[in-house]
Amino acid sequence: MIMRKFFMIGALMVSSILSAQNPIQVKLADEKTVDEKPMIKGWINGDEYSEATLTIYPAKNPNGQAIVACPGGGYAGIAVTHEGHDMAAWFNTQGITYAVLHYRMPYGKHEIPLSDAHQAIRYMRKHADKWGIKQLGIMGSSAGGHLASTAATHFTKETRPDFQILFYPVVTMTDYTHKGSKNNLLGKNPSEELVKLYSNELQVTERTPPAFIMHSSDDTAVPVLNSINYYLAMCKHGVPASMHFYPVGGHGWGYNETFPYKSQWKAEMEKWLREIR
């Protein structure tokens, strides 16, 4: 019975991957990035990466939207499956071209992940005509949510995303942060200036792109105040934001079937994505 259940789960994963368009993988190190290249550790399978890559799943019938996803992992590794590649087929069926960013780990060099996120946005925009992209968003989970919200609040004209999607994000570097993410990104003794710079609820302006935010109330890894205060900052600056709290679920659910509100967040996000087009 256990083997049968394992086989069924494996078959579903394979089916999900095959139902997406053939992915395209590019090395962002060939583009303009920060010189330092620490190892990236994909802790799901133990693989290590020496440079940032972007895996793109083009939509067969594009609706004009595209998303760059930043999986979480506490800025120590990357949860590339349930917070990354597993969502490709679902987004593709909506006509959305989807890309998963394997960003480099910072090891206290805070500019490195953001450099990779910016370069992923540049790359997707550079090839917008090829994939029919008119609206490009950034998405992230947990520490990847911090990276996504950083990209949404620290940008130039060419790197500003059009929208942002955040799964149980680390947003702040203040008292209610996720300490592991903070230490890995900023080091153990960062300056107050650096803490403020990467506390993204303090960096929201009228130019911050619209957001879809999700969080479980019982999340003990990343306090829900991260999402609440980010949402309030967006409201204060008149930026459209959709905030969704779920009573249970904890942290790190991503696209997992075990999350009891999966069908609910999917329906809510699909509706939001249609409305912002």
CSV table of N, CA, C and O in Angstrom, one decimal, residues 48 60 64 81 99 131 154 197 203 208 218 227 244 255 262 275 277:
chain,number,residue,atom,x,y,z
A,48,GLU,N,24.8,21.4,-5.9
A,48,GLU,CA,25.4,22.7,-5.7
A,48,GLU,C,25.6,23.4,-7.0
A,48,GLU,O,25.8,22.7,-8.1
A,60,LYS,N,2.2,27.8,-23.8
A,60,LYS,CA,1.8,27.4,-25.2
A,60,LYS,C,0.9,28.4,-25.8
A,60,LYS,O,1.0,28.8,-27.0
A,64,GLY,N,0.1,37.0,-22.1
A,64,GLY,CA,0.8,38.3,-21.9
A,64,GLY,C,1.5,38.4,-20.6
A,64,GLY,O,2.3,39.3,-20.4
A,81,THR,N,11.5,22.6,-5.7
A,81,THR,CA,10.4,21.8,-6.2
A,81,THR,C,9.1,22.4,-5.8
A,81,THR,O,8.5,23.1,-6.6
A,99,ALA,N,9.1,31.2,-14.9
A,99,ALA,CA,10.5,30.9,-14.8
A,99,ALA,C,10.9,30.8,-13.3
A,99,ALA,O,10.4,31.5,-12.4
A,131,TRP,N,8.3,35.4,-26.1
A,131,TRP,CA,7.3,34.6,-25.3
A,131,TRP,C,6.0,35.4,-25.1
A,131,TRP,O,5.2,35.0,-24.3
A,154,HIS,N,13.3,47.7,-4.4
A,154,HIS,CA,14.6,48.2,-4.7
A,154,HIS,C,14.8,48.0,-6.2
A,154,HIS,O,15.3,46.9,-6.6
A,197,LEU,N,17.5,49.1,5.4
A,197,LEU,CA,17.5,49.0,3.9
A,197,LEU,C,16.8,47.7,3.4
A,197,LEU,O,16.0,47.8,2.5
A,203,GLN,N,10.5,50.3,2.9
A,203,GLN,CA,10.9,50.7,1.6
A,203,GLN,C,9.8,50.9,0.6
A,203,GLN,O,10.0,51.2,-0.6
A,208,THR,N,5.8,51.1,-5.7
A,208,THR,CA,5.9,49.7,-5.5
A,208,THR,C,4.8,49.0,-6.2
A,208,THR,O,3.6,49.4,-6.2
A,218,ASP,N,-0.8,30.5,11.9
A,218,ASP,CA,0.0,29.7,12.9
A,218,ASP,C,1.4,29.5,12.4
A,218,ASP,O,2.1,28.6,12.9
A,227,SER,N,4.0,39.8,6.8
A,227,SER,CA,3.0,40.1,5.8
A,227,SER,C,2.1,41.3,6.2
A,227,SER,O,1.7,42.1,5.3
A,244,HIS,N,-4.2,37.5,2.1
A,244,HIS,CA,-5.0,36.3,2.4
A,244,HIS,C,-4.4,35.6,3.6
A,244,HIS,O,-3.2,35.1,3.5
A,255,TYR,N,3.3,24.5,-3.0
A,255,TYR,CA,2.3,23.9,-3.9
A,255,TYR,C,2.0,22.5,-3.4
A,255,TYR,O,1.4,21.7,-4.1
A,262,LYS,N,-5.2,24.8,-0.3
A,262,LYS,CA,-4.5,24.9,-1.6
A,262,LYS,C,-5.5,25.3,-2.7
A,262,LYS,O,-5.2,26.2,-3.5
A,275,GLU,N,-7.6,39.9,-13.0
A,275,GLU,CA,-8.0,41.2,-12.8
A,275,GLU,C,-6.9,42.3,-13.0
A,275,GLU,O,-7.2,43.4,-13.4
A,277,ARG,N,-4.5,42.1,-15.3
A,277,ARG,CA,-4.0,42.1,-16.7
A,277,ARG,C,-4.5,43.4,-17.4
A,277,ARG,O,-5.5,43.9,-17.2
